[in-house]
Short mmCIF file of C-alpha atoms in Angstrom, two decimals:
data_model
loop_
_atom_site.label_atom_id
_atom_site.label_comp_id
_atom_site.label_asym_id
_atom_site.label_seq_id
_atom_site.Cartn_x
_atom_site.Cartn_y
_atom_site.Cartn_z
CA MET A 42 1.22 -1.22 -18.51
CA THR A 43 -2.04 -2.67 -17.19
CA ASP A 44 -5.52 -2.00 -19.15
CA GLU A 45 -6.78 0.61 -16.01
CA VAL A 46 -3.52 2.80 -16.99
CA SER A 47 -3.94 2.78 -20.62
CA ARG A 48 -7.71 3.50 -19.98
CA THR A 49 -6.20 6.80 -17.99
CA LYS A 50 -4.55 7.48 -20.75
CA GLU A 51 -6.99 7.84 -22.88
CA ILE A 52 -9.31 8.85 -20.60
CA ALA A 53 -6.72 11.75 -20.02
CA ALA A 54 -5.59 12.51 -23.62
CA ARG A 55 -9.90 12.87 -24.29
CA ALA A 56 -10.08 15.94 -22.15
CA MET A 57 -7.00 16.99 -23.05
CA ARG A 58 -8.20 17.92 -26.01
CA PHE A 59 -11.12 19.02 -25.11
CA ALA A 60 -10.07 21.50 -22.43
CA LEU A 61 -7.28 22.95 -24.39
CA GLY A 62 -8.95 23.40 -27.82
CA PRO A 63 -7.23 22.60 -31.32
CA ALA A 64 -5.70 25.77 -31.34
CA PHE A 65 -3.56 24.97 -27.87
CA SER A 66 0.13 25.10 -29.15
CA PRO A 67 3.39 25.16 -26.30
CA ALA A 68 5.28 27.35 -25.00
CA LYS A 69 9.43 26.67 -25.81
CA ASN A 70 8.92 24.22 -21.96
CA ALA A 71 7.15 22.60 -19.50
CA TRP A 72 7.19 24.97 -16.97
CA ASP A 73 5.74 28.10 -18.95
CA THR A 74 3.13 25.35 -21.20
CA LEU A 75 1.70 24.60 -17.52
CA ARG A 76 1.63 28.68 -17.26
CA SER A 77 -0.20 28.77 -19.87
CA ILE A 78 -3.12 26.23 -19.37
CA PRO A 79 -6.39 28.84 -18.44
CA TRP A 80 -5.95 27.17 -14.69
CA LYS A 81 -8.17 30.52 -13.68
CA GLU A 82 -11.68 29.10 -15.45
CA LEU A 83 -10.51 25.87 -14.44
CA CYS A 84 -10.47 26.50 -10.50
CA THR A 85 -13.80 28.20 -10.27
CA GLY A 86 -16.82 26.26 -8.60
CA SER A 87 -17.62 24.46 -5.24
CA PHE A 88 -19.13 20.85 -5.77
CA SER A 89 -20.77 17.92 -3.96
CA GLN A 90 -19.01 15.14 -3.72
CA ASP A 91 -21.27 13.33 -6.09
CA ASP A 92 -20.25 15.57 -8.96
CA MET A 93 -16.28 15.84 -8.03
CA ALA A 94 -17.10 11.37 -7.75
CA ALA A 95 -18.56 11.78 -11.39
CA MET A 96 -16.15 14.84 -12.83
CA ASN A 97 -12.88 12.17 -12.09
CA LEU A 98 -14.52 9.42 -13.46
CA VAL A 99 -13.79 11.39 -17.07
CA LEU A 100 -10.43 13.32 -15.45
CA ASP A 101 -12.85 16.84 -16.16
CA PRO A 102 -9.91 19.35 -14.99
CA ARG A 103 -11.88 21.15 -12.49
CA SER A 104 -11.56 18.73 -9.66
CA CYS A 105 -7.81 18.43 -8.73
CA LEU A 106 -7.29 14.95 -10.21
CA GLY A 107 -8.54 16.02 -14.05
CA ARG A 108 -5.92 19.07 -13.51
CA VAL A 109 -3.34 16.41 -12.52
CA ALA A 110 -4.07 14.57 -14.86
CA LEU A 111 -4.39 16.89 -17.98
CA MET A 112 -0.75 18.13 -16.19
CA ILE A 113 0.83 15.14 -17.07
CA ALA A 114 -0.60 14.39 -20.20
CA VAL A 115 0.11 17.70 -21.56
CA VAL A 116 3.96 17.23 -20.64
CA GLU A 117 3.93 13.29 -22.00
CA LYS A 118 2.74 14.84 -25.34
CA TYR A 119 5.07 17.53 -25.51
CA PHE A 120 8.12 17.02 -23.52
CA PRO A 121 8.03 13.42 -23.11
CA GLU A 122 11.52 13.32 -22.34
CA LEU A 123 10.51 14.62 -19.42
CA MET A 124 8.38 12.20 -18.37
CA PRO A 125 10.76 9.86 -16.42
CA GLN A 126 11.31 13.11 -14.22
CA VAL A 127 7.40 13.50 -13.55
CA ARG A 128 5.84 12.73 -10.18
CA CYS A 129 1.98 12.57 -8.96
CA ALA A 130 2.29 14.12 -5.46
CA GLU A 131 -0.44 13.70 -3.11
CA VAL A 132 0.04 16.96 -0.95
CA THR A 133 0.07 16.00 3.15
CA SER A 134 1.14 19.68 4.10
CA ASP A 135 -1.32 22.07 2.43
CA PHE A 136 0.19 25.51 2.13
CA PHE A 137 -3.10 27.05 1.83
CA ARG A 138 -4.57 25.01 5.44
CA GLY A 139 -0.74 26.70 7.09
CA LEU A 140 -2.09 30.46 6.06
CA MET A 141 -5.65 29.64 7.51
CA LEU A 142 -4.22 27.91 10.83
CA LYS A 143 -1.91 31.53 10.89
CA GLN A 144 -5.42 33.58 11.44
CA TRP A 145 -6.67 30.87 14.36
CA GLY A 146 -4.87 32.84 17.35
CA THR A 147 -3.99 36.22 15.73
CA VAL A 148 -7.53 37.03 14.10
CA TYR A 149 -9.74 34.34 15.50
CA SER A 150 -9.65 32.65 18.79
CA PRO A 151 -12.06 31.39 21.45
CA ASP A 152 -13.52 34.76 22.24
CA ASN A 153 -13.77 35.88 18.51
CA LEU A 154 -15.04 32.79 16.41
CA PRO A 155 -14.27 32.57 12.78
CA PRO A 156 -17.04 32.67 10.95
CA GLU A 157 -18.55 29.45 9.79
CA GLY A 158 -17.55 29.54 5.92
CA TRP A 159 -13.90 30.08 7.45
CA VAL A 160 -14.32 26.39 9.29
CA GLU A 161 -15.43 24.94 6.36
CA GLU A 162 -12.27 26.39 4.49
CA LEU A 163 -10.14 25.19 6.18
CA LEU A 164 -11.45 21.46 6.53
CA MET A 165 -11.74 21.71 2.74
CA TYR A 166 -7.44 22.41 2.28
CA GLU A 167 -7.30 19.24 4.55
CA GLU A 168 -9.12 17.27 1.97
CA PRO A 169 -6.93 14.87 -0.11
CA HIS A 170 -5.13 16.50 -2.77
CA ALA A 171 -2.87 16.20 -5.87
CA ILE A 172 -0.43 17.93 -7.79
CA LEU A 173 2.49 17.63 -10.26
CA VAL A 174 6.36 17.40 -9.10
CA ILE A 175 9.47 17.47 -11.34
CA ASP A 176 12.52 16.62 -10.22
CA GLY A 177 14.80 18.44 -10.77
CA ARG A 178 17.97 16.31 -9.52
CA GLN A 179 18.69 19.14 -6.79
CA ASP A 180 14.98 20.05 -5.50
CA ASP A 181 11.94 19.20 -6.95
CA ARG A 182 9.77 21.86 -8.80
CA GLN A 183 5.94 21.85 -7.33
CA PHE A 184 3.46 22.76 -10.32
CA ASP A 185 -0.10 23.16 -8.32
CA PRO A 186 -2.67 24.82 -10.39
CA LEU A 187 -4.00 26.71 -7.61
CA PHE A 188 -0.45 28.39 -6.71
CA CYS A 189 -1.31 30.51 -10.41
CA VAL A 190 -4.46 31.48 -8.94
CA TYR A 191 -2.75 33.09 -5.48
CA ALA A 192 -0.30 34.05 -7.37
CA GLU A 193 -1.87 36.19 -9.43
CA LYS A 194 -4.23 37.47 -6.88
CA ALA A 195 -1.20 38.09 -3.88
CA ASN A 196 0.95 39.87 -6.85
CA CYS A 197 4.24 37.21 -6.09
CA PRO A 198 6.10 34.75 -7.58
CA VAL A 199 4.09 31.43 -8.51
CA ASP A 200 7.78 29.55 -8.12
CA ASP A 201 7.97 30.94 -4.30
CA LEU A 202 4.99 28.78 -3.73
CA ALA A 203 5.02 25.45 -2.11
CA HIS A 204 3.61 22.88 -0.24
CA PRO A 205 5.45 22.36 2.47
CA ALA A 206 5.24 17.91 2.43
CA VAL A 207 4.11 15.50 -0.18
CA CYS A 208 3.77 12.39 -1.16
CA GLU A 209 5.16 11.65 -4.78
CA PHE A 210 3.78 8.32 -6.97
CA SER A 211 4.36 7.43 -10.61
CA PRO A 212 2.79 9.07 -12.62
CA TRP A 213 -0.27 7.52 -14.04
CA GLU A 214 -0.11 4.87 -11.80
CA ALA A 215 -1.28 7.28 -8.92
CA VAL A 216 -4.11 9.03 -11.41
CA THR A 217 -5.46 6.01 -12.58
CA THR A 218 -5.83 4.58 -8.24
CA PHE A 219 -7.69 7.96 -7.78
CA ARG A 220 -10.17 7.36 -10.75
CA LEU A 221 -10.85 4.40 -9.87
CA VAL A 222 -11.49 5.51 -6.02
CA SER A 223 -14.50 8.05 -7.42
CA GLU A 224 -15.80 4.08 -9.20
CA ALA A 225 -15.75 2.46 -6.09
CA PHE A 226 -17.44 6.22 -4.57
CA TRP A 227 -20.56 4.76 -6.34
CA GLU A 228 -21.05 0.82 -4.96
CA SER A 229 -23.51 0.92 -2.21
CA LYS A 230 -22.16 -1.57 -0.62
CA PRO A 231 -19.08 -2.18 1.88
CA ALA A 232 -17.88 -5.14 0.94
CA GLU A 233 -17.25 -4.65 -2.82
CA GLN A 234 -16.46 -0.97 -2.26
CA LEU A 235 -13.40 -2.14 0.05
CA ARG A 236 -12.49 -5.09 -2.36
CA LEU A 237 -12.49 -2.24 -5.39
CA LEU A 238 -10.39 -0.07 -3.31
CA ARG A 239 -8.10 -2.66 -2.23
CA GLU A 240 -7.19 -3.03 -6.10
CA ALA A 241 -7.11 0.17 -6.93
CA ASP A 242 -4.29 -0.09 -4.06
CA SER A 243 -2.69 -2.14 -5.79
CA ILE A 244 -1.93 -0.27 -8.52
CA CYS A 245 -0.41 2.37 -6.37
CA PRO A 246 0.17 1.46 -3.57
CA GLY A 247 -0.48 3.75 -0.07
CA THR A 248 -1.65 7.33 -1.30
CA CYS A 249 -3.99 8.58 1.21
CA LEU A 250 -7.44 8.80 -0.76
CA VAL A 251 -7.32 4.96 -0.80
CA MET A 252 -6.99 4.90 2.63
CA HIS A 253 -9.22 7.99 3.36
CA ASN A 254 -11.57 5.94 1.14
CA MET A 255 -11.19 2.44 2.74
CA VAL A 256 -12.16 3.84 6.57
CA GLY A 257 -15.84 3.93 5.58
CA PRO A 258 -16.37 0.23 4.37
CA LEU A 259 -14.07 -0.92 7.19
CA MET A 260 -15.92 0.72 9.93
CA LEU A 261 -19.50 -0.30 7.81
CA LEU A 262 -18.11 -4.03 8.14
CA CYS A 263 -17.54 -3.46 11.21
CA SER A 264 -20.37 -2.72 12.47
CA GLU A 265 -21.69 -5.96 11.06
CA GLY A 266 -20.10 -7.71 13.80
CA ASP A 267 -16.69 -8.29 11.63
CA ALA A 268 -13.71 -6.86 14.51
CA ALA A 269 -10.90 -6.90 12.74
CA LYS A 270 -12.43 -4.99 9.91
CA GLY A 271 -12.26 -2.09 12.91
CA GLU A 272 -8.94 -2.58 13.68
CA GLU A 273 -7.90 -2.24 9.96
CA ALA A 274 -9.83 1.22 9.98
CA GLN A 275 -7.63 2.57 13.32
CA ARG A 276 -4.55 1.40 11.93
CA LEU A 277 -5.60 3.48 8.59
CA LEU A 278 -7.05 6.36 10.43
CA GLU A 279 -3.89 6.50 12.96
CA ARG A 280 -1.61 6.24 9.53
CA ILE A 281 -3.65 9.08 7.78
CA CYS A 282 -3.08 10.89 11.09
CA ASP A 283 0.75 10.60 11.00
CA LEU A 284 1.03 11.22 7.05
CA SER A 285 -1.24 13.96 6.89
CA PRO A 286 -2.97 15.57 10.28
CA ASN A 287 -7.24 16.34 9.81
CA VAL A 288 -9.55 16.54 11.54
CA ARG A 289 -12.11 14.28 9.60
CA ALA A 290 -9.87 11.38 10.70
CA LEU A 291 -9.00 12.99 14.19
CA THR A 292 -12.68 13.03 15.14
CA CYS A 293 -13.42 9.71 13.86
CA LEU A 294 -10.39 8.35 16.19
CA ARG A 295 -11.21 10.21 18.78
CA HIS A 296 -15.09 9.14 18.88
CA PHE A 297 -14.36 5.19 18.06
CA PHE A 298 -11.07 4.77 19.15
CA GLY A 299 -10.93 6.46 22.20
CA PRO A 300 -9.63 9.82 23.55
CA SER A 301 -5.95 8.98 24.13
CA HIS A 302 -5.56 10.41 20.39
CA GLN A 303 -4.64 13.98 20.96
CA ALA A 304 -4.46 16.95 18.46
CA ARG A 305 -1.46 17.50 16.75
CA ASP A 306 -0.42 20.50 13.74
CA GLY A 307 -1.64 23.12 15.20
CA TYR A 308 -5.19 22.52 16.60
CA ASP A 309 -5.83 23.49 20.44
CA PRO A 310 -8.60 21.75 22.09
CA TYR A 311 -11.32 24.92 20.94
CA LEU A 312 -10.42 24.58 17.65
CA LEU A 313 -10.50 21.47 17.24
CA ALA A 314 -13.60 20.75 18.88
CA LEU A 315 -15.14 23.64 16.45
CA LEU A 316 -13.71 21.51 12.95
CA GLU A 317 -15.36 18.58 14.44
CA ALA A 318 -18.68 20.22 15.04
CA VAL A 319 -18.61 21.18 11.45
CA THR A 320 -17.03 17.68 10.32
CA TRP A 321 -20.11 15.85 12.08
CA ARG A 322 -22.60 18.71 10.96
CA SER A 323 -22.01 18.33 7.18
CA VAL A 324 -23.98 14.49 7.41
CA LEU A 325 -25.71 14.06 10.42
CA MET B 185 -52.97 0.97 24.62
CA SER B 186 -52.97 4.15 23.34
CA GLU B 187 -51.45 4.54 19.63
CA MET B 188 -48.29 6.26 19.97
CA GLN B 189 -47.26 9.51 17.89
CA GLU B 190 -44.76 9.88 15.89
CA GLY B 191 -42.47 12.50 17.71
CA ASP B 192 -43.99 11.85 20.94
CA PRO B 193 -41.03 11.43 23.34
CA GLU B 194 -42.98 11.71 26.19
CA ARG B 195 -45.17 8.49 25.29
CA LEU B 196 -41.61 6.34 24.12
CA LYS B 197 -41.01 7.38 28.05
CA GLU B 198 -43.79 5.50 29.43
CA ILE B 199 -43.23 2.95 26.63
CA ILE B 200 -39.98 2.19 28.28
CA ALA B 201 -41.02 2.59 31.80
CA SER B 202 -42.85 0.04 31.57
CA LEU B 203 -40.80 -2.32 30.73
CA SER B 204 -39.14 -4.71 33.07
CA PRO B 205 -35.91 -3.76 33.68
CA GLU B 206 -34.53 -6.96 31.38
CA ASP B 207 -36.33 -5.54 28.22
CA GLN B 208 -34.99 -1.63 29.05
CA GLU B 209 -31.00 -2.38 29.48
CA VAL B 210 -32.44 -4.81 26.11
CA PHE B 211 -33.64 -1.39 24.29
CA ARG B 212 -30.78 0.97 25.75
CA ARG B 213 -28.21 -1.70 24.47
CA PHE B 214 -30.40 -1.46 20.85
CA ARG B 215 -30.44 2.22 21.29
CA GLN B 216 -26.39 2.64 21.38
CA THR B 217 -26.13 -0.20 18.73
CA MET B 218 -28.28 2.02 16.69
CA TYR B 219 -26.54 5.27 17.42
CA GLU B 220 -22.75 3.46 17.05
CA ASN B 221 -23.98 2.34 13.52
CA SER B 222 -25.83 5.80 12.54
CA MET B 223 -22.56 7.35 13.37
CA ARG B 224 -20.23 4.73 11.66
CA GLY B 225 -22.40 5.72 8.76
CA ALA B 226 -21.87 9.60 9.29
CA ALA B 227 -17.81 8.35 9.69
CA ALA B 228 -17.90 7.03 6.26
CA ALA B 229 -19.54 9.85 4.80
CA ILE B 230 -17.07 12.66 6.38
CA MET B 231 -13.79 9.94 5.33
CA ALA B 232 -15.36 9.73 1.68
CA ARG B 233 -13.61 12.10 -0.37
CA ASN B 234 -13.16 12.25 -4.23
CA PHE B 235 -10.89 15.59 -4.13
CA SER B 236 -12.76 17.99 -4.01
CA HIS B 237 -10.39 20.69 -3.52
CA GLY B 238 -10.07 23.94 -4.72
CA ILE B 239 -9.16 27.27 -3.17
CA GLY B 240 -11.61 29.62 -0.89
CA SER B 241 -12.39 32.52 -0.71
CA TYR B 242 -11.16 33.62 2.91
CA VAL B 243 -8.51 32.87 1.87
CA LEU B 244 -7.93 34.88 -1.69
CA SER B 245 -10.27 37.51 -0.06
CA ASN B 246 -7.17 37.90 2.39
CA VAL B 247 -4.56 37.69 0.66
CA ALA B 248 -6.06 41.24 -1.25
CA THR B 249 -6.19 42.54 2.21
CA ARG B 250 -2.44 41.03 3.29
CA THR B 251 -3.97 39.32 6.39
CA LEU B 252 -2.56 35.84 5.45
CA ASP B 253 0.66 36.94 5.35
#
């Protein structure tokens, strides 16, 4: 185990003690124990990227990285026999995004545009997201704390909810990689940021989060004259769109690498244009 | 030449028009490069994400009225 993974586990253990308090006791099985965590309190609030990156460094459970680290730490402490079956998973097709897209064409259309908050919420569901998966041999079982909040509101069984597609990784290695991405976030020099991200990727290769974050420094290095970095950015954006289509990556592909990159997965051109406008405006 | 006031696009146009065609082309390329670089900076910002995933008010409020079923 690398030093970074050991450090991640120490940070997660500390965050777990702080989040659950001394009175916490496990239920009879892992699922009931995970459900007993007060997720509603931990799944509130909206935060800037700066705040979120700072919270990720200490695995604060108000971020989804902190929540998945908390779940892994709980299973490891109270149900260690399950650890060989535990995975940290990145969501590549988001359940909530699917719900929102159903509204486009039914409730909303080019003649009846959705409110800005609706558009921003759809974009949020396209952001990288991590959950816990336990391999059930027959079928994997996902645990996403957001489902607990949603199930209570929707009055439906939480077990009925699942993200349509996820990519699974070794748990602590994935959490370590994700934490290091937030460390790289604070680096201002693109070359150094890229070096940190490649280091993070070496611990748990192939995560969407690393790919997303590598695009920025690659594009900036390309603008300084390194054309090969631009080509690498394009390959990453195409890979991201294949794995998990999202407006941010499509926007970059279409703007920088030509109009041949068409909308996919539920977007008609009008909705895509609307989402792209909000995406750009959020930073310009 | 009068001093250019900040945010005076008309004066900027006059200055550009007074340049030779070669210098105008240099200026055009410079402006395009600046624009592309600023867009690359913007692209870097929109792709730098930190797992800021939550559950939003539209999903939560609409599920109560079953409009998302």
